[in-house]
């Protein structure tokens, strides 16, 4: 029997931008409850909630002040309990975000349990993910504390057994409540080397990514907590190779079920810096995906994603978001959803939502974007150059409110949204979800196939047309069955050999006759042979 999460599709909710039920401009838990039938109708099995815990929101909830309280803007614990039972009543599961690499500096531990954090007399030269140094001086103590992210997100000291015990207790508390698993924020950063030292270019990642004790701690967490429940776990693990992914996810290692790779998300960046833009080469993407499909085929498990709250919208990124928006959104979905692994859909992806283009820096709200803007301006980089990078890569691209209807603000709120709605909501919104040709209905079919067809769960992966820069094609083989997936990532008409079998699904309505298939702009087609 396959574990249930191997045939599941996960839907990620960013609560702040999902649905506002009380007109304060901020999404909330009652808003999510209102939309559960929409999500259930899509066929998704698991909902992952970005953090809903009490937080001063320096990093929109990824800075937790109290793990046992719900953020006031989102509602109350009673709202949460109602959500959990409404989700379960519909046969879906609910996964929480677990952010335990760091807390907020307003967490009471920071004051009452300084030994839960990481202190040094002298700073290293490491740079924070959110610009500036990773070290902040605290006068009272006369020492620096480590913060890989904002200075309001001090890193926890996982080498302290008392901290680990306290975290496990908190995890059990949520699992005992009935939540169905955790998405673990930057979980491969919890173990730092003991002799932290300067690093070339201020990049300290070799001293904190997949660090010396990370596997020991995850095995301990698994033994103390995870193994006692029928749940799903996914670790967010930047800078991780397939070999390391196997270490985290192989069943025999008793750590996590799957991890998020970042490699495919870095293929359109020219250096270690995410703002350093370069066009994607499709051959790079294909070979990277192939590496992960092969690397975790027999051991471990992949998670499959194009989008989340940290990434620009995929249709604007690897697709085409004007003339071919619907076709390319469906094509990208096809390409990903026939691979082996557990797919993740980020809110709005099922509508083909696009990047936003704000002209003023004041319309952006994300701490990463704003800190970077300030730092680059101080270094003399022209405003227009920075804005261009922000428009392409800012996390706010993913965070604009969900577009429910053509009502003001896309029907997300009756008030003023905390982040402006993408003005294209009149054209792109969820009212379309009942249209049989909508992106939503297409995703629904893909989710359905994964549940029904074992070949999607188990089949071997083979890349076709390896060196072609515009077609992404592959087969999946399992016993006597075969799936052939063709995806045209370009506007050009491409010819390819007609696969054996029958057309299972495609993103054009008229069929494609002839001995060869002609792939139209952004066309996707999947053939199935038995
Ligand atoms: C990864 C999360 O996905 C991101 O949104 C957050 O800013 C950092 N971790 C820090 O928690």
XYZ file of C-alpha atoms and ligand atoms in Angstrom:
541
model
C 0.000 0.000 0.000
C 1.290 3.422 -0.894
C 1.448 6.015 1.827
C -1.525 8.366 1.341
C 0.673 11.373 0.663
C 2.154 9.709 -2.421
C -1.098 10.086 -4.330
C -2.039 13.385 -2.761
C -1.834 16.916 -4.077
C -1.077 19.718 -1.639
C -2.574 23.210 -1.866
C -0.690 25.989 -0.113
C -2.643 28.812 1.492
C -0.949 32.087 2.353
C -3.610 33.176 4.862
C -2.805 36.862 4.773
C -3.757 37.033 1.089
C -6.348 34.289 0.726
C -9.737 35.623 1.858
C -10.690 38.417 4.236
C -13.984 37.767 6.052
C -14.134 40.912 8.212
C -13.078 43.773 5.961
C -9.812 44.655 7.717
C -7.841 44.056 4.515
C -6.063 40.981 5.892
C -7.046 37.420 5.041
C -8.220 35.286 7.958
C -9.278 31.837 9.078
C -13.008 32.435 8.615
C -12.155 33.517 5.084
C -10.439 30.178 4.492
C -13.482 28.338 5.843
C -15.705 30.180 3.342
C -13.581 28.845 0.503
C -13.191 25.227 1.549
C -15.735 23.984 -0.981
C -13.819 25.723 -3.737
C -10.666 23.875 -2.609
C -12.431 20.581 -2.141
C -13.925 20.974 -5.611
C -10.436 21.209 -7.049
C -9.743 17.773 -5.624
C -6.727 18.683 -3.501
C -6.076 16.387 -0.568
C -3.902 18.390 1.782
C -3.996 22.063 2.713
C -0.744 23.592 3.934
C -1.198 26.813 5.861
C 1.636 29.296 5.937
C 2.104 30.360 9.595
C -1.017 31.389 11.501
C 0.649 31.744 14.908
C 0.890 34.924 16.954
C 3.509 37.144 15.349
C 4.565 40.775 15.105
C 4.731 40.153 11.324
C 8.188 41.397 10.573
C 8.257 38.539 8.040
C 4.501 37.890 7.729
C 4.234 35.214 10.393
C 7.597 33.520 9.815
C 8.624 35.326 12.999
C 6.635 33.566 15.703
C 5.971 35.188 19.065
C 3.851 32.409 20.531
C 3.521 28.917 19.073
C 0.343 28.261 21.059
C -1.681 31.298 19.916
C -3.343 32.279 16.668
C -2.410 35.626 15.125
C -5.097 38.137 16.151
C -5.687 39.383 12.589
C -6.366 35.791 11.509
C -8.851 34.956 14.273
C -8.884 32.818 17.395
C -8.022 29.272 18.396
C -11.774 28.521 18.190
C -11.667 29.621 14.535
C -8.689 27.358 13.988
C -10.449 24.380 15.579
C -13.463 25.035 13.392
C -11.241 25.151 10.315
C -9.581 21.873 11.229
C -12.861 20.085 11.678
C -14.359 21.578 8.489
C -11.295 20.440 6.557
C -11.550 16.935 8.005
C -15.299 16.797 7.353
C -14.538 17.273 3.691
C -11.994 14.440 3.705
C -9.017 16.745 3.399
C -5.975 17.101 5.673
C -4.346 20.149 7.197
C -0.601 20.705 7.445
C 0.923 23.451 9.585
C 4.039 25.465 8.903
C 6.650 24.679 11.531
C 9.123 27.522 11.938
C 11.719 26.405 14.457
C 15.023 27.544 13.020
C 14.219 30.898 14.618
C 11.509 32.716 16.551
C 10.517 36.342 16.769
C 12.701 38.450 19.072
C 9.394 39.150 20.812
C 9.015 35.505 21.810
C 9.254 35.289 25.596
C 12.104 32.787 25.246
C 14.331 35.502 23.882
C 14.093 37.308 27.182
C 13.622 34.433 29.602
C 15.650 31.711 27.885
C 18.607 33.371 26.163
C 20.372 29.973 26.187
C 17.840 28.910 23.528
C 19.617 31.255 21.088
C 23.083 31.590 19.547
C 25.480 34.191 20.996
C 29.040 35.155 20.145
C 31.489 37.793 21.360
C 32.638 38.566 17.830
C 30.595 38.663 14.631
C 31.585 36.815 11.453
C 31.255 38.495 8.067
C 28.165 36.459 7.038
C 25.392 38.236 5.218
C 21.755 37.740 6.118
C 19.185 36.456 3.579
C 17.449 39.766 4.173
C 20.578 41.976 3.632
C 23.071 43.270 6.181
C 24.935 41.225 8.779
C 23.553 38.066 10.414
C 24.758 39.396 13.777
C 23.043 41.937 15.987
C 24.641 43.366 19.094
C 22.691 43.223 22.322
C 23.870 45.829 24.785
C 22.569 44.265 28.006
C 24.398 41.049 27.302
C 27.393 42.577 25.571
C 27.218 39.910 22.856
C 25.940 39.384 19.328
C 23.059 37.056 18.499
C 22.743 35.190 15.195
C 19.859 35.847 12.805
C 20.104 34.294 9.345
C 16.955 36.207 8.381
C 15.736 39.540 9.807
C 17.178 40.896 13.046
C 13.742 40.269 14.513
C 14.203 36.535 13.786
C 16.954 35.274 16.131
C 18.157 31.722 15.360
C 17.447 29.005 17.894
C 20.247 26.953 19.380
C 19.413 23.364 18.493
C 22.510 22.133 20.311
C 20.640 22.856 23.525
C 18.740 19.647 24.479
C 16.262 21.643 26.544
C 15.263 23.681 23.467
C 14.780 20.529 21.422
C 12.588 19.030 24.110
C 10.490 22.188 24.239
C 10.036 22.215 20.461
C 8.994 18.546 20.390
C 6.450 19.184 23.098
C 4.939 22.007 21.049
C 4.805 19.793 17.939
C 3.003 17.068 19.888
C 0.503 19.637 21.133
C -0.524 20.488 17.564
C -0.535 16.875 16.427
C -2.670 15.878 19.401
C -5.110 18.535 18.281
C -5.377 16.611 15.029
C -3.261 18.448 12.479
C -1.927 16.149 9.781
C 1.686 17.139 9.478
C 4.252 19.875 9.112
C 6.000 21.819 6.408
C 9.294 22.633 8.125
C 10.738 26.051 7.417
C 14.469 26.041 6.487
C 14.847 22.872 8.536
C 18.280 22.119 7.084
C 19.663 25.262 8.766
C 19.083 24.163 12.367
C 22.594 22.856 12.939
C 25.490 25.296 12.702
C 29.188 24.444 12.948
C 30.568 25.209 16.395
C 33.472 27.343 15.158
C 31.570 29.793 12.929
C 34.118 31.828 10.981
C 34.380 34.359 8.154
C 33.452 33.036 4.735
C 34.403 34.221 1.234
C 31.972 36.911 0.103
C 30.148 36.693 3.439
C 28.414 33.504 2.313
C 28.381 31.397 5.464
C 26.064 28.759 4.038
C 28.655 25.954 4.210
C 28.640 26.433 7.954
C 24.885 26.219 8.450
C 23.269 24.345 5.510
C 22.924 20.603 6.185
C 25.148 21.176 9.195
C 26.967 18.677 11.414
C 24.055 17.507 13.584
C 21.049 18.058 11.365
C 20.433 14.353 10.755
C 20.882 13.516 14.408
C 18.278 16.115 15.383
C 15.789 15.061 12.721
C 16.108 11.410 13.706
C 15.510 12.411 17.286
C 12.487 14.515 16.254
C 11.161 11.586 14.276
C 11.570 9.206 17.202
C 10.144 11.578 19.787
C 7.295 13.009 17.718
C 6.732 12.210 14.049
C 6.818 8.421 14.260
C 3.948 8.437 16.723
C 1.423 9.897 14.249
C 0.112 9.125 10.752
C 1.219 12.400 9.225
C 3.110 13.930 6.324
C 6.286 15.979 6.624
C 8.088 18.122 4.095
C 11.298 19.944 4.836
C 12.244 23.209 3.218
C 15.909 22.683 2.412
C 17.707 25.254 0.261
C 21.084 24.229 -1.152
C 20.378 20.498 -1.066
C 21.454 17.945 -3.698
C 19.576 14.733 -4.601
C 22.084 12.745 -2.528
C 21.341 14.881 0.536
C 17.634 14.708 -0.266
C 17.876 10.911 -0.088
C 19.510 11.189 3.307
C 16.578 13.269 4.542
C 13.798 11.244 2.941
C 14.864 7.588 2.592
C 12.458 5.464 4.636
C 15.293 3.657 6.392
C 16.657 6.924 7.741
C 13.465 7.771 9.629
C 13.624 11.532 9.168
C 11.222 13.296 6.754
C 8.861 12.173 3.981
C 10.066 14.685 1.387
C 11.914 17.951 0.957
C 11.702 21.005 -1.285
C 14.636 21.330 -3.641
C 15.617 24.828 -4.756
C 17.811 23.911 -7.695
C 15.200 24.446 -10.423
C 14.266 27.800 -8.879
C 17.830 29.035 -9.286
C 18.171 28.358 -13.012
C 17.122 31.867 -14.026
C 19.663 33.558 -11.813
C 23.166 34.382 -12.970
C 24.994 34.168 -9.616
C 24.377 33.260 -5.993
C 22.171 36.329 -5.733
C 18.495 35.829 -6.517
C 18.196 39.330 -8.017
C 20.883 38.661 -10.598
C 18.605 37.826 -13.519
C 19.270 35.630 -16.529
C 16.887 33.945 -18.951
C 16.057 30.309 -18.302
C 17.584 27.757 -20.656
C 15.002 25.011 -21.031
C 17.752 22.407 -21.391
C 18.996 23.347 -17.902
C 15.516 22.882 -16.454
C 15.012 19.548 -18.183
C 18.322 18.132 -17.068
C 17.793 19.344 -13.543
C 14.363 17.779 -13.267
C 15.712 14.582 -14.774
C 18.452 14.498 -12.143
C 15.879 14.751 -9.346
C 13.454 12.287 -10.919
C 16.240 9.706 -11.229
C 17.943 10.637 -7.979
C 14.889 9.952 -5.845
C 13.244 7.227 -7.908
C 14.147 4.228 -5.780
C 14.924 5.876 -2.529
C 13.349 8.988 -1.037
C 10.490 10.992 -2.528
C 10.207 14.221 -4.523
C 7.994 17.181 -3.915
C 7.019 18.894 -7.156
C 6.469 22.610 -7.260
C 6.650 25.686 -9.470
C 5.297 28.205 -6.990
C 5.049 29.198 -3.382
C 4.874 32.403 -1.344
C 8.598 33.064 -1.929
C 8.675 32.650 -5.712
C 7.377 34.734 -8.606
C 4.344 33.397 -10.468
C 5.303 30.528 -12.774
C 3.174 31.621 -15.728
C 5.085 34.927 -15.772
C 8.376 33.180 -15.141
C 8.645 30.053 -17.329
C 5.449 30.585 -19.333
C 3.877 33.533 -21.161
C 1.473 35.686 -19.210
C -0.267 37.720 -21.921
C -1.333 36.106 -25.229
C -0.727 32.508 -24.147
C -1.454 32.752 -20.454
C -4.081 30.027 -20.221
C -2.251 27.650 -22.552
C 1.080 28.120 -20.817
C -0.417 27.783 -17.328
C -1.925 24.443 -18.327
C 1.252 23.374 -20.103
C 3.375 24.056 -17.011
C 0.916 22.129 -14.880
C 1.054 19.170 -17.270
C 4.825 19.150 -17.273
C 5.014 18.949 -13.486
C 2.001 16.839 -12.577
C 2.985 13.757 -14.569
C 6.281 13.461 -12.711
C 6.966 11.267 -9.712
C 6.466 12.959 -6.357
C 3.853 14.940 -4.483
C 2.729 18.098 -6.296
C 2.151 21.419 -4.556
C -0.189 24.095 -5.897
C 0.170 27.604 -4.545
C -3.010 29.684 -4.206
C -3.950 31.304 -7.495
C -1.747 29.006 -9.551
C -4.928 27.084 -10.426
C -6.262 30.321 -11.985
C -3.069 31.144 -13.861
C -2.467 34.234 -11.690
C 0.452 36.377 -12.868
C 3.218 38.548 -11.416
C 2.227 42.045 -10.379
C 3.965 45.177 -11.665
C 4.039 48.017 -9.129
C 5.751 51.184 -10.306
C 6.378 52.527 -6.830
C 8.605 50.859 -4.238
C 6.037 51.997 -1.649
C 3.570 49.433 -2.966
C 5.916 46.572 -2.074
C 5.651 45.238 1.489
C 8.059 42.313 1.708
C 10.980 42.769 4.104
C 13.399 40.972 1.783
C 12.493 43.293 -1.108
C 12.548 46.478 0.956
C 15.855 45.723 2.691
C 17.500 44.876 -0.600
C 16.154 48.066 -2.218
C 17.554 50.178 0.611
C 20.920 48.467 0.583
C 21.338 48.734 -3.188
C 20.254 52.365 -3.265
C 22.835 53.150 -0.583
C 25.438 51.432 -2.738
C 24.451 53.718 -5.625
C 22.537 51.272 -7.836
C 20.008 53.234 -9.968
C 16.375 53.061 -8.844
C 15.132 51.785 -12.218
C 17.562 48.867 -12.273
C 16.484 47.720 -8.841
C 12.798 48.109 -9.686
C 13.250 45.883 -12.685
C 14.721 43.130 -10.509
C 11.930 43.551 -7.977
C 9.214 43.364 -10.610
C 10.623 40.058 -11.802
C 11.642 38.415 -8.549
C 9.972 40.003 -5.515
C 8.121 37.623 -3.218
C 5.199 40.054 -3.346
C 4.475 38.735 -6.843
C 3.063 35.654 -5.165
C 1.510 37.489 -2.256
C -0.986 39.835 -3.913
C -4.506 38.932 -2.817
C -6.280 35.945 -4.261
C -8.505 37.002 -7.175
C -11.961 35.672 -6.407
C -14.167 37.825 -8.620
C -14.399 41.027 -10.693
C -15.609 42.948 -7.623
C -13.302 45.684 -6.255
C -10.051 44.188 -4.954
C -10.913 40.937 -6.668
C -13.495 40.190 -3.998
C -10.690 39.490 -1.515
C -11.757 42.205 0.911
C -14.379 44.915 1.311
C -11.696 47.064 2.963
C -8.256 48.172 1.821
C -6.021 45.170 1.131
C -2.721 45.049 3.048
C -0.988 44.578 -0.323
C -2.592 45.902 -3.498
C -4.514 43.451 -5.646
C -3.138 42.768 -9.108
C -5.234 45.057 -11.372
C -5.799 42.171 -13.779
C -8.360 40.635 -11.384
C -11.203 41.731 -13.679
C -9.862 39.366 -16.299
C -8.309 36.652 -14.132
C -10.451 35.454 -11.256
C -12.022 32.421 -9.666
C -15.472 32.998 -11.162
C -14.008 31.174 -14.155
C -13.502 27.990 -12.211
C -16.744 26.415 -13.431
C -15.815 26.947 -17.096
C -14.823 23.509 -18.439
C -11.863 25.098 -20.255
C -10.538 26.936 -17.224
C -7.105 26.420 -15.751
C -8.833 25.261 -12.541
C -10.733 22.479 -14.325
C -7.515 21.388 -16.011
C -5.716 21.134 -12.655
C -8.661 19.190 -11.327
C -8.193 16.589 -14.045
C -4.477 16.306 -13.326
C -5.119 15.825 -9.617
C -7.680 13.129 -10.478
C -5.264 11.202 -12.721
C -2.659 11.091 -9.964
C -5.146 9.445 -7.641
C -6.257 6.881 -10.224
C -3.103 5.986 -12.149
C -0.380 4.040 -10.387
C 2.013 4.756 -13.238
C 2.169 8.382 -12.095
C 3.177 7.270 -8.613
C 5.656 4.601 -9.640
C 6.709 4.799 -13.271
C 10.306 5.218 -14.471
C 11.146 8.603 -15.916
C 12.945 9.039 -19.216
C 13.719 12.392 -20.800
C 13.157 12.680 -24.605
C 14.559 15.307 -27.012
C 17.270 16.072 -24.451
C 18.988 18.858 -26.354
C 15.859 20.570 -27.687
C 15.610 24.065 -26.238
C 11.831 24.383 -26.610
C 10.203 20.997 -26.031
C 10.154 19.350 -22.617
C 9.167 15.744 -23.274
C 9.409 12.578 -21.243
C 7.963 9.136 -20.777
C 6.876 7.318 -17.657
C 6.892 3.511 -17.822
C 5.362 1.053 -15.403
C 4.702 -2.635 -16.085
C 3.159 -2.610 -19.582
C 1.896 0.941 -19.417
C 3.441 4.071 -20.811
C 2.747 7.771 -20.584
C 4.326 10.172 -23.051
C 4.298 13.834 -22.059
C 5.017 16.589 -24.593
C 5.238 20.217 -23.529
C 6.082 23.083 -25.818
C 7.718 25.848 -23.788
C 7.732 28.231 -26.767
C 5.562 30.147 -29.231
C 7.066 28.213 -32.116
C 5.338 25.326 -33.806
C 7.387 22.226 -33.127
C 7.135 18.839 -34.713
C 7.643 15.599 -32.807
C 7.030 11.888 -33.387
C 3.480 10.828 -32.640
C 3.557 8.754 -29.466
C 1.940 5.328 -29.190
C -1.443 5.100 -27.570
C -4.314 7.495 -27.101
C -4.426 11.148 -26.135
C -5.169 11.284 -22.400
C -5.177 15.034 -21.907
C -4.069 18.155 -23.739
C -4.471 21.895 -23.427
C -5.903 22.538 -26.901
C -9.452 21.528 -27.704
C -9.040 20.620 -31.386
C -7.002 17.484 -31.957
C -3.736 17.347 -33.742
C -3.839 14.991 -36.765
C -1.026 13.513 -38.897
C 1.894 11.119 -38.526
C 3.940 13.553 -36.585
C 2.366 15.781 -33.997
C 2.720 19.482 -34.461
C 3.008 21.150 -31.103
C 1.323 24.538 -31.223
C 2.412 27.466 -29.001
C 2.653 26.267 -25.410
C 0.797 23.096 -26.305
C 0.899 20.165 -23.912
C -0.297 16.661 -24.658
C -0.095 13.392 -22.819
C -0.503 10.012 -24.519
C -1.301 6.845 -22.668
C -0.608 3.345 -23.869
C -1.514 0.089 -22.206
C 11.427 30.387 4.311
C 10.041 30.923 4.178
O 9.391 30.261 3.143
C 10.166 32.409 3.948
O 8.958 33.015 3.585
C 10.732 33.013 5.217
O 10.980 34.387 5.010
C 12.037 32.339 5.633
N 12.009 30.906 5.508
C 12.347 32.659 7.056
O 11.444 32.019 7.907
